[in-house]
Amino acid sequence: MTRGWSWRRLLTPQVLIIAVVVAFVAYLALVPLGYLLWGTFYDGTSVTFRFFTEAYSAYGLTSMVVNSFAFAIGSTLLSVTIGTTLAYLTVRTNVPFKGLIFAASLVPLIIPGILHTIAWIFLASPRVGLFNKLLEPLFGPGVLNVFSIWGMIFVEGLHLSPLVFLLMYAAFRSMDPSLEESAQMSGARLPTVLRRISLPLAKPALAASVLIMMVRALEAFEVPALLGIPNGTWVFTSRIWRVLNQYPADYGQAGAYALSLLALTTVGVFWQSRMSRKGKAYQTVTGKGFRPRPMDLGRWRWPATALIFAYFLIAVAMPTLILVYASFQPYYAMPSAKSLETFTLENYAYTLTNSQALGAAKNSFLLGIGSATAVMFLMAIVAWTVVRTRIPGRWMVDNLTFLPLIIPGLVMGVALLFVYLRFPVPIYGTIWILFIAYFTRYMPYGMRYASSSMYQISGELEESARSSGASWWQTFRRVNLPLLMPGLLAGWIYIVMVSIRELSSSILLYSPGNEVLSILIWEQWENGQFTELASLGVLMILALVVLVAVANRLGAKVGVREH
């Protein structure tokens, strides 16, 4: 009797659903890494380091490591400087137009990295760059060269600065201003207050920003591929793509490069987590009275405002406008009075009627919406398992969901290639391998949103539902999901946006007929279809803006509402 009762208890829908979800998460997190290790260190007969030897003797480890770190460190310093300055001026000072500044800071997050990079080629290429044309009377031809390590650092730094802005914005908002005010009343000047008070208090957020941007720069693909390869500046990601793009593809060397890059990003994520644990030492907001007040910049108020608008002109307005301009041209030419007379809608007509573009758009939005929905739903179940239950080993499930966070997109693509080129499941060459890549890569973000929301919900509500006779599934669907909806929707919007922009994993896993928008833009760039890709990019950005706006609007009508 006891044994039968135990089996019936284990075979309940609750236990089966949780077991299937946990097994699925473990499979996605562990199997690709296992196959990557096996394919890199095993050549079919024995354990070997041959692939590492071939990889680094063929192209040189030193130059690639130097380039990778120079690119990562330079773009990190630039992005942290810009993002921190913008956040400080917006939160802690009395600069005007704060709402506009905050909204404009988020615009670059919607623009895909490949479009941002192409826009800067149009602006700063030595041959066709608009800025070079404007500066030519003063400095001669080709004074700016985006196809260099400095150009790579500049473009990637601008692209990452909005992420730093968001991180530092939250940190400066939660800082008690009384310490800064006391320093000012004691006669300290603004630079001294900033150096001795503000930045030291923001040290945890600043350190986290530096480490996160370093990892993001190390795993970046678009900028090294489009700006570094033409100039012979190789980094880990561009070299991985090259050895897999040659014929025959060298999977062993790709694995060697991928594991080296994975080791670097793992160190960065580890140190970031260590810094996060020390955050309490820098808390300044307590139960005492707290009201953030902006500091008066005095005569520096309008120069600071002018500096902010100069940044947005260079980093946001100009790249966007050059893409819009190119999208109305029959062929790309630098802006001039003559080129303005040749405006045409043919590129948009071509994009909206081209079967390949329509198919890529369909694939992108199906993958983005499908992967976001699946991630948030399954992570809600995993978050419930971790937060609400006392199942032994639940901490391991929590760690498994975060494991893909350390895996760069290109490395994820290599790992999945190792799995599904050898696994007897017909997934490679279909759109499902892209879905698996997106789900795996963005699973940690979904878990963060879901678990944060789950911690805010009292378990008493579930107990009340169960005492009324509701099953676990009814309780989860009718009680938990509505209460979790704001957090789940925020995660859903983020995952949809980054999935539709995704290139680094997709470029290794797509097959003809299963292209997504970022891949189609890449192919059009390689084919010299500059104006067509510009129109496709503009439509892609508009579609993302509309999708995010609609999702936000619908979000106000779901979940828990007041009656």
Coordinates of C-alpha atoms in Angstrom, one line a residue:
M1 CA 0.0 0.0 0.0
T2 CA 2.8 2.4 0.9
R3 CA 4.7 1.7 -2.3
G4 CA 1.5 2.2 -4.5
W5 CA 0.7 5.5 -2.7
S6 CA 4.2 6.8 -3.3
W7 CA 4.1 6.0 -7.0
R8 CA 0.7 7.7 -7.4
R9 CA 2.2 10.7 -5.6
L10 CA 5.2 10.8 -7.9
L11 CA 3.1 10.5 -11.1
T12 CA 1.0 13.5 -10.4
P13 CA 0.8 16.2 -13.2
Q14 CA 2.7 18.6 -11.0
V15 CA 5.7 16.3 -10.6
L16 CA 5.7 15.2 -14.3
I17 CA 5.5 18.8 -15.6
I18 CA 8.4 19.9 -13.3
A19 CA 10.5 16.8 -14.2
V20 CA 10.1 17.4 -17.9
V21 CA 10.9 21.1 -17.7
V22 CA 14.0 20.5 -15.5
A23 CA 15.2 17.7 -17.8
F24 CA 14.7 20.0 -20.8
V25 CA 16.7 22.8 -19.1
A26 CA 19.5 20.4 -18.1
Y27 CA 19.7 19.1 -21.7
L28 CA 19.9 22.6 -23.2
A29 CA 22.5 23.8 -20.8
L30 CA 24.8 20.8 -20.5
V31 CA 24.7 18.8 -23.8
P32 CA 26.1 21.5 -26.1
L33 CA 29.0 22.1 -23.8
G34 CA 29.7 18.4 -23.5
Y35 CA 29.7 17.9 -27.2
L36 CA 31.9 21.0 -27.7
L37 CA 34.5 19.6 -25.2
W38 CA 34.3 16.2 -26.8
G39 CA 34.7 17.5 -30.4
T40 CA 37.6 19.7 -29.5
F41 CA 39.7 17.3 -27.4
Y42 CA 38.8 14.0 -29.2
D43 CA 39.9 13.5 -32.8
G44 CA 38.1 10.1 -33.2
T45 CA 40.8 7.9 -31.9
S46 CA 42.3 9.5 -28.8
V47 CA 42.3 12.6 -26.5
T48 CA 44.4 15.3 -28.2
F49 CA 45.4 19.0 -28.1
R50 CA 46.1 18.9 -31.8
F51 CA 43.3 21.3 -32.7
F52 CA 44.7 24.0 -30.3
T53 CA 48.1 23.6 -31.7
E54 CA 46.8 23.9 -35.3
A55 CA 44.6 26.9 -34.4
Y56 CA 47.3 29.0 -32.7
S57 CA 50.2 28.0 -34.9
A58 CA 48.3 28.8 -38.0
Y59 CA 47.4 32.4 -37.2
G60 CA 49.3 33.3 -34.1
L61 CA 47.8 33.4 -30.6
T62 CA 49.6 36.6 -29.6
S63 CA 48.2 39.0 -32.2
M64 CA 44.6 37.7 -31.8
V65 CA 44.7 37.9 -28.0
V66 CA 46.1 41.4 -28.2
N67 CA 43.5 42.5 -30.7
S68 CA 40.7 40.9 -28.7
F69 CA 41.7 42.6 -25.4
A70 CA 42.5 45.9 -27.0
F71 CA 39.1 45.9 -28.7
A72 CA 37.3 44.8 -25.5
I73 CA 39.2 47.2 -23.1
G74 CA 38.9 50.2 -25.4
S75 CA 35.2 49.8 -26.2
T76 CA 34.5 49.1 -22.5
L77 CA 36.2 52.3 -21.4
L78 CA 34.4 54.3 -24.0
S79 CA 31.0 52.8 -23.2
V80 CA 31.4 53.1 -19.5
T81 CA 32.6 56.7 -19.7
I82 CA 29.7 57.7 -22.0
G83 CA 27.0 55.7 -20.2
T84 CA 28.1 56.8 -16.7
T85 CA 28.3 60.5 -17.7
L86 CA 24.8 60.4 -19.3
A87 CA 23.3 58.6 -16.3
Y88 CA 24.9 61.0 -13.8
L89 CA 23.8 64.1 -15.6
T90 CA 20.3 62.8 -16.1
V91 CA 19.7 61.5 -12.5
R92 CA 21.9 63.7 -10.2
T93 CA 21.9 67.1 -11.9
N94 CA 19.4 69.7 -13.0
V95 CA 20.0 69.3 -16.8
P96 CA 16.7 70.0 -18.8
F97 CA 14.8 67.6 -21.0
K98 CA 15.4 64.6 -18.8
G99 CA 12.5 62.6 -20.1
L100 CA 13.6 63.1 -23.7
I101 CA 17.2 62.2 -22.8
F102 CA 16.1 58.9 -21.1
A103 CA 13.9 57.9 -24.1
A104 CA 16.6 58.8 -26.6
S105 CA 19.1 56.7 -24.7
L106 CA 17.0 53.6 -25.3
V107 CA 16.8 54.0 -29.1
P108 CA 20.2 52.3 -29.8
L109 CA 18.9 49.2 -27.9
I110 CA 16.4 48.7 -30.7
I111 CA 18.8 49.1 -33.6
P112 CA 20.5 45.8 -34.5
G113 CA 24.3 45.7 -34.1
I114 CA 24.8 44.9 -37.8
L115 CA 22.8 48.0 -38.9
H116 CA 24.6 50.2 -36.4
T117 CA 27.9 49.0 -37.8
I118 CA 26.9 49.5 -41.4
A119 CA 25.6 53.0 -40.6
W120 CA 29.0 53.9 -39.3
I121 CA 30.6 52.5 -42.5
F122 CA 28.4 55.0 -44.4
L123 CA 29.6 57.7 -42.0
A124 CA 33.3 57.1 -41.5
S125 CA 34.5 54.9 -44.3
P126 CA 37.7 56.5 -45.9
R127 CA 36.1 56.2 -49.4
V128 CA 32.4 56.9 -49.0
G129 CA 32.1 58.2 -45.4
L130 CA 30.0 61.3 -45.0
F131 CA 32.1 62.6 -42.1
N132 CA 35.3 62.3 -44.2
K133 CA 33.6 64.2 -47.0
L134 CA 32.8 67.0 -44.6
L135 CA 36.3 67.1 -43.0
E136 CA 38.2 66.8 -46.3
P137 CA 38.6 70.5 -46.9
L138 CA 40.3 70.9 -43.5
F139 CA 42.2 67.6 -43.0
G140 CA 42.4 66.1 -46.5
P141 CA 40.8 62.8 -47.7
G142 CA 40.2 59.8 -45.5
V143 CA 41.1 61.4 -42.1
L144 CA 38.7 59.0 -40.4
N145 CA 39.1 55.2 -40.9
V146 CA 36.4 53.1 -39.4
F147 CA 38.2 50.0 -40.7
S148 CA 40.8 50.0 -37.9
I149 CA 41.1 48.9 -34.3
W150 CA 40.2 52.5 -33.2
G151 CA 37.2 52.5 -35.5
M152 CA 36.1 49.1 -34.0
I153 CA 36.5 50.5 -30.5
F154 CA 34.5 53.6 -31.3
V155 CA 31.6 51.8 -32.9
E156 CA 31.3 49.1 -30.3
G157 CA 31.7 51.6 -27.5
L158 CA 28.8 53.7 -28.8
H159 CA 26.7 50.5 -29.3
L160 CA 27.3 49.4 -25.7
S161 CA 26.9 52.8 -23.9
P162 CA 23.0 52.5 -23.6
L163 CA 23.4 49.3 -21.5
V164 CA 25.9 51.1 -19.2
F165 CA 23.4 54.1 -19.0
L166 CA 20.6 51.8 -17.8
L167 CA 22.9 50.1 -15.2
M168 CA 24.3 53.4 -13.8
Y169 CA 20.9 55.1 -14.0
A170 CA 19.5 52.7 -11.5
A171 CA 22.6 53.0 -9.3
F172 CA 22.5 56.8 -9.2
R173 CA 18.8 56.9 -8.5
S174 CA 19.2 54.8 -5.4
M175 CA 22.0 56.9 -3.9
D176 CA 21.3 59.2 -1.0
P177 CA 22.1 62.8 -2.1
S178 CA 22.7 64.1 1.4
L179 CA 26.4 63.0 1.2
E180 CA 27.0 65.0 -1.9
E181 CA 25.1 68.0 -0.5
S182 CA 27.2 67.8 2.7
A183 CA 30.4 67.9 0.6
Q184 CA 29.2 70.9 -1.4
M185 CA 28.2 72.8 1.8
S186 CA 31.7 72.1 3.1
G187 CA 33.1 73.9 0.0
A188 CA 34.0 71.0 -2.3
R189 CA 33.6 71.7 -6.0
L190 CA 31.5 69.5 -8.3
P191 CA 34.5 67.6 -9.8
T192 CA 35.7 66.8 -6.3
V193 CA 32.3 65.6 -5.2
L194 CA 32.0 63.4 -8.2
R195 CA 35.5 61.9 -7.7
R196 CA 35.4 61.5 -3.9
I197 CA 31.7 60.8 -3.2
S198 CA 29.5 59.9 -6.2
L199 CA 31.7 57.5 -8.1
P200 CA 33.0 55.6 -5.0
L201 CA 29.4 55.0 -3.8
A202 CA 28.5 53.7 -7.3
K203 CA 31.5 51.4 -7.3
P204 CA 29.6 48.1 -7.4
A205 CA 27.4 49.2 -10.3
L206 CA 30.5 50.7 -12.0
A207 CA 32.5 47.5 -11.6
A208 CA 29.5 45.4 -12.8
S209 CA 29.2 47.7 -15.9
V210 CA 32.9 47.3 -16.7
L211 CA 32.9 43.5 -16.4
I212 CA 29.6 43.0 -18.3
M213 CA 30.8 45.3 -21.1
M214 CA 34.1 43.5 -21.3
V215 CA 32.3 40.2 -21.8
R216 CA 29.9 41.7 -24.3
A217 CA 32.8 43.2 -26.3
L218 CA 34.8 39.9 -26.2
E219 CA 31.8 38.0 -27.7
A220 CA 30.8 40.8 -30.2
F221 CA 30.7 39.6 -33.8
E222 CA 29.3 42.3 -36.1
V223 CA 31.9 45.0 -35.5
P224 CA 35.0 42.7 -35.7
A225 CA 33.5 41.0 -38.8
L226 CA 32.5 44.1 -40.8
L227 CA 35.3 46.4 -39.6
G228 CA 38.1 44.2 -38.5
I229 CA 38.3 41.5 -41.3
P230 CA 38.7 44.0 -44.2
N231 CA 41.7 45.5 -42.3
G232 CA 43.2 42.2 -41.2
T233 CA 42.4 42.8 -37.5
W234 CA 41.4 39.4 -36.2
V235 CA 39.7 38.6 -32.8
F236 CA 38.4 35.4 -31.5
T237 CA 34.9 35.8 -32.9
S238 CA 35.9 36.7 -36.4
R239 CA 38.4 33.9 -36.5
I240 CA 35.8 31.3 -35.4
W241 CA 33.5 32.5 -38.2
R242 CA 36.3 32.3 -40.8
V243 CA 37.4 28.8 -40.0
L244 CA 33.8 27.6 -40.2
N245 CA 33.1 29.6 -43.4
Q246 CA 36.0 28.1 -45.3
Y247 CA 35.9 24.9 -47.3
P248 CA 36.2 22.4 -45.8
A249 CA 35.0 23.8 -42.4
D250 CA 37.5 23.1 -39.6
Y251 CA 35.4 22.2 -36.6
G252 CA 38.3 21.3 -34.4
Q253 CA 40.0 24.7 -34.8
A254 CA 36.6 26.4 -34.3
G255 CA 36.2 24.4 -31.0
A256 CA 39.7 25.5 -29.9
Y257 CA 39.0 29.2 -30.5
A258 CA 35.5 28.8 -28.9
L259 CA 36.8 27.2 -25.7
S260 CA 39.4 29.9 -25.4
L261 CA 36.8 32.6 -25.7
L262 CA 34.5 30.7 -23.3
A263 CA 37.2 30.7 -20.7
L264 CA 37.7 34.4 -21.0
T265 CA 34.0 35.2 -20.7
T266 CA 33.6 32.7 -17.8
V267 CA 36.3 34.6 -15.8
G268 CA 34.5 37.9 -16.5
V269 CA 31.1 36.6 -15.3
F270 CA 32.7 35.0 -12.2
W271 CA 34.3 38.3 -11.1
Q272 CA 31.0 40.1 -11.8
S273 CA 29.1 37.7 -9.5
R274 CA 31.8 38.2 -6.8
M275 CA 31.4 42.0 -7.0
S276 CA 27.6 41.7 -6.8
R277 CA 28.0 40.0 -3.4
K278 CA 29.8 43.0 -2.0
G279 CA 27.1 45.4 -2.9
K280 CA 25.8 45.8 0.7
A281 CA 29.0 47.6 1.7
Y282 CA 28.0 50.5 -0.5
Q283 CA 24.3 50.9 0.6
T284 CA 23.3 54.4 1.4
V285 CA 19.5 54.2 1.3
T286 CA 18.2 53.0 4.6
G287 CA 14.9 53.3 6.5
K288 CA 15.7 56.9 7.3
G289 CA 14.3 59.8 5.4
F290 CA 15.4 59.8 1.8
R291 CA 14.4 62.1 -1.1
P292 CA 16.7 62.4 -4.2
R293 CA 17.3 66.0 -5.2
P294 CA 19.2 67.1 -8.3
M295 CA 22.4 69.1 -7.8
D296 CA 22.6 72.5 -9.4
L297 CA 25.3 72.6 -12.1
G298 CA 25.3 76.4 -12.1
R299 CA 27.1 77.8 -15.1
W300 CA 27.9 74.3 -16.3
R301 CA 24.2 73.4 -16.8
W302 CA 23.9 74.4 -20.5
P303 CA 27.4 73.2 -21.5
A304 CA 26.5 69.8 -20.1
T305 CA 23.2 69.9 -22.0
A306 CA 25.0 70.8 -25.2
L307 CA 27.4 67.8 -24.6
I308 CA 24.4 65.4 -24.2
F309 CA 22.8 66.6 -27.4
A310 CA 26.1 66.4 -29.2
Y311 CA 26.3 62.7 -28.1
F312 CA 22.8 62.0 -29.4
L313 CA 23.5 63.7 -32.6
I314 CA 26.6 61.6 -33.3
A315 CA 25.5 58.3 -31.7
V316 CA 21.8 58.2 -32.4
A317 CA 20.6 60.7 -35.0
M318 CA 23.3 60.4 -37.6
P319 CA 23.4 56.6 -37.9
T320 CA 19.6 56.5 -38.0
L321 CA 19.4 59.3 -40.6
I322 CA 22.1 57.9 -42.9
L323 CA 20.2 54.5 -43.0
V324 CA 17.0 56.3 -43.8
Y325 CA 18.8 58.4 -46.5
A326 CA 20.4 55.3 -48.1
S327 CA 17.0 53.5 -48.1
F328 CA 15.6 56.1 -50.6
Q329 CA 18.6 56.0 -53.0
P330 CA 18.7 53.9 -56.2
Y331 CA 22.3 53.2 -55.4
Y332 CA 24.4 54.4 -52.5
A333 CA 26.1 57.8 -53.0
M334 CA 27.2 60.3 -50.3
P335 CA 24.5 62.9 -49.5
S336 CA 24.6 65.9 -51.8
A337 CA 22.2 68.2 -53.5
K338 CA 22.3 65.9 -56.6
S339 CA 21.6 62.7 -54.6
L340 CA 18.6 64.3 -52.9
E341 CA 17.0 64.7 -56.3
T342 CA 17.1 60.9 -56.9
F343 CA 14.9 59.8 -54.0
T344 CA 12.9 56.7 -54.8
L345 CA 10.6 54.2 -53.1
E346 CA 11.8 51.3 -55.2
N347 CA 13.9 49.8 -52.4
Y348 CA 10.8 49.7 -50.1
A349 CA 8.7 48.2 -52.9
Y350 CA 11.4 45.6 -53.5
T351 CA 11.7 44.7 -49.8
L352 CA 7.9 44.5 -49.3
T353 CA 7.4 42.3 -52.4
N354 CA 10.6 40.2 -52.2
S355 CA 9.8 36.6 -51.2
Q356 CA 13.2 36.2 -49.5
A357 CA 12.7 39.3 -47.4
L358 CA 9.1 38.4 -46.5
G359 CA 10.3 34.9 -45.6
A360 CA 13.1 36.2 -43.4
A361 CA 10.7 38.6 -41.6
K362 CA 8.3 35.7 -41.0
N363 CA 11.1 33.5 -39.6
S364 CA 12.5 36.3 -37.4
F365 CA 9.2 37.2 -35.8
L366 CA 8.1 33.5 -35.5
L367 CA 11.4 32.7 -33.8
G368 CA 11.5 35.8 -31.7
I369 CA 7.9 35.5 -30.5
G370 CA 8.0 31.7 -30.2
S371 CA 11.3 31.6 -28.3
A372 CA 10.3 34.5 -26.0
T373 CA 6.9 32.8 -25.2
A374 CA 8.5 29.4 -24.5
V375 CA 11.3 30.8 -22.4
M376 CA 9.1 32.9 -20.2
F377 CA 6.5 30.2 -19.7
L378 CA 9.0 27.4 -18.9
M379 CA 11.1 29.7 -16.7
A380 CA 8.0 30.6 -14.7
I381 CA 7.7 26.9 -13.9
V382 CA 11.4 26.6 -13.1
A383 CA 11.2 29.8 -10.9
W384 CA 8.3 28.2 -9.0
T385 CA 10.3 25.1 -8.5
V386 CA 13.3 27.0 -7.2
V387 CA 11.5 29.5 -5.1
R388 CA 8.4 27.6 -3.8
T389 CA 9.5 24.0 -3.3
R390 CA 12.1 22.3 -1.1
I391 CA 13.1 19.8 -3.7
P392 CA 16.7 18.7 -3.1
G393 CA 19.1 20.1 -5.7
R394 CA 16.9 23.0 -6.7
W395 CA 19.9 25.3 -6.4
M396 CA 21.5 23.2 -9.2
V397 CA 18.5 23.8 -11.4
D398 CA 18.9 27.5 -10.8
N399 CA 22.5 27.4 -11.7
L400 CA 21.8 25.4 -14.9
T401 CA 19.4 28.1 -16.2
F402 CA 22.2 30.7 -15.8
L403 CA 25.0 28.6 -17.3
P404 CA 24.3 29.8 -20.9
L405 CA 24.9 33.3 -19.7
I406 CA 28.7 32.7 -19.9
I407 CA 28.5 31.3 -23.5
P408 CA 29.0 33.8 -26.3
G409 CA 26.5 33.6 -29.2
L410 CA 29.1 32.4 -31.6
V411 CA 30.3 29.8 -29.2
M412 CA 26.7 28.6 -28.7
G413 CA 26.5 28.2 -32.5
V414 CA 29.7 26.1 -32.6
A415 CA 28.4 24.0 -29.7
L416 CA 25.1 23.3 -31.4
L417 CA 26.9 22.4 -34.6
F418 CA 28.9 19.8 -32.7
V419 CA 25.6 18.4 -31.2
Y420 CA 23.3 18.3 -34.2
L421 CA 25.9 17.3 -36.9
R422 CA 26.4 14.1 -34.9
F423 CA 23.1 13.6 -33.1
P424 CA 20.6 11.3 -34.9
V425 CA 17.9 13.9 -34.9
P426 CA 17.0 15.8 -38.1
I427 CA 17.3 19.3 -36.7
Y428 CA 20.3 20.7 -38.4
G429 CA 19.3 22.5 -41.6
T430 CA 15.9 23.4 -40.2
I431 CA 14.5 26.4 -38.4
W432 CA 14.3 24.4 -35.2
I433 CA 18.0 24.6 -34.6
L434 CA 17.7 28.4 -34.5
F435 CA 14.8 28.1 -32.1
I436 CA 17.0 25.9 -29.8
A437 CA 19.8 28.4 -30.0
Y438 CA 17.6 31.4 -29.1
F439 CA 15.9 29.5 -26.3
T440 CA 19.2 28.3 -24.8
R441 CA 20.9 31.7 -25.1
Y442 CA 18.1 33.8 -23.6
M443 CA 17.0 31.3 -20.9
P444 CA 19.1 33.1 -18.2
Y445 CA 17.3 36.4 -18.9
G446 CA 13.9 34.7 -18.7
M447 CA 14.9 33.1 -15.4
R448 CA 16.0 36.4 -14.0
Y449 CA 12.7 38.1 -14.8
A450 CA 10.6 35.2 -13.6
S451 CA 12.4 34.5 -10.4
S452 CA 12.5 38.2 -9.4
S453 CA 8.7 38.3 -9.8
M454 CA 8.1 35.0 -8.1
Y455 CA 10.0 36.2 -4.9
Q456 CA 7.5 39.1 -4.7
I457 CA 4.4 36.8 -4.6
S458 CA 3.3 35.4 -1.2
G459 CA 2.8 31.7 -1.0
E460 CA -0.4 32.3 1.0
L461 CA -2.3 32.9 -2.3
E462 CA -1.4 29.4 -3.6
E463 CA -2.3 27.8 -0.3
S464 CA -5.7 29.5 -0.4
A465 CA -6.4 28.2 -3.9
R466 CA -5.4 24.6 -3.0
S467 CA -7.5 24.7 0.2
S468 CA -10.4 25.6 -2.1
G469 CA -9.8 22.4 -4.1
A470 CA -7.8 23.8 -7.0
S471 CA -5.1 21.5 -8.6
W472 CA -1.5 22.6 -8.9
W473 CA -2.0 23.4 -12.6
Q474 CA -5.2 25.4 -11.9
T475 CA -3.4 27.3 -9.2
F476 CA -0.4 28.0 -11.4
R477 CA -2.5 29.1 -14.3
R478 CA -5.2 31.1 -12.4
V479 CA -3.1 32.5 -9.6
N480 CA 0.6 32.5 -10.3
L481 CA 0.7 33.5 -14.0
P482 CA -1.6 36.5 -13.7
L483 CA 0.5 37.8 -10.7
L484 CA 3.7 37.1 -12.6
M485 CA 2.5 38.7 -15.8
P486 CA 4.2 42.2 -15.4
G487 CA 7.6 40.6 -14.9
L488 CA 7.0 37.9 -17.6
L489 CA 5.9 40.5 -20.1
A490 CA 9.0 42.6 -19.5
G491 CA 11.2 39.5 -20.1
W492 CA 9.1 38.6 -23.1
I493 CA 9.6 42.0 -24.7
Y494 CA 13.4 41.9 -24.1
I495 CA 13.8 38.4 -25.5
V496 CA 11.7 39.2 -28.6
M497 CA 13.8 42.3 -29.3
V498 CA 17.2 40.6 -28.9
S499 CA 16.1 37.5 -30.7
I500 CA 15.0 39.4 -33.8
R501 CA 18.4 41.3 -33.7
E502 CA 20.4 38.1 -33.2
L503 CA 23.2 37.4 -35.7
S504 CA 26.2 35.7 -34.0
S505 CA 24.5 32.3 -33.4
S506 CA 22.3 32.5 -36.5
I507 CA 25.1 33.0 -38.9
L508 CA 26.5 29.5 -38.1
L509 CA 23.2 27.7 -37.9
Y510 CA 21.0 28.9 -40.7
S511 CA 20.5 27.2 -44.0
P512 CA 19.2 28.5 -47.3
G513 CA 15.5 29.0 -47.1
N514 CA 15.6 29.5 -43.3
E515 CA 17.2 32.9 -43.2
V516 CA 16.3 35.5 -40.6
L517 CA 16.4 39.3 -41.0
S518 CA 19.9 39.7 -39.6
I519 CA 21.2 37.0 -41.9
L520 CA 19.5 38.6 -44.9
I521 CA 21.0 42.0 -44.1
W522 CA 24.4 40.3 -43.8
E523 CA 24.0 38.6 -47.2
Q524 CA 22.8 41.9 -48.8
W525 CA 25.9 43.6 -47.5
E526 CA 28.2 41.0 -48.9
N527 CA 26.4 41.2 -52.3
G528 CA 26.7 45.0 -52.3
Q529 CA 22.9 45.6 -52.0
F530 CA 23.5 48.6 -49.7
T531 CA 20.3 50.5 -50.4
E532 CA 18.1 47.4 -50.2
L533 CA 19.5 46.4 -46.8
A534 CA 19.0 50.0 -45.6
S535 CA 15.3 49.8 -46.5
L536 CA 15.0 46.4 -44.9
G537 CA 16.8 47.7 -41.8
V538 CA 14.5 50.8 -41.5
L539 CA 11.4 48.6 -41.8
M540 CA 12.9 46.1 -39.2
I541 CA 13.5 48.9 -36.7
L542 CA 10.0 50.3 -37.2
A543 CA 8.5 46.8 -36.7
L544 CA 10.4 46.4 -33.5
V545 CA 9.2 49.7 -32.2
V546 CA 5.6 48.9 -33.0
L547 CA 5.9 45.4 -31.5
V548 CA 7.3 46.8 -28.2
A549 CA 4.7 49.5 -28.1
V550 CA 1.8 47.1 -28.7
A551 CA 3.2 44.6 -26.1
N552 CA 3.5 47.4 -23.5
R553 CA -0.1 48.5 -24.3
L554 CA -1.5 45.0 -24.0
G555 CA 0.5 44.6 -20.8
A556 CA -1.6 47.2 -19.1
K557 CA -4.7 45.0 -19.8
V558 CA -3.4 41.7 -18.5
G559 CA -2.4 40.4 -15.1
V560 CA -3.9 41.7 -11.9
R561 CA -6.2 44.8 -12.3
E562 CA -8.0 47.0 -9.9
H563 CA -11.8 46.8 -10.0

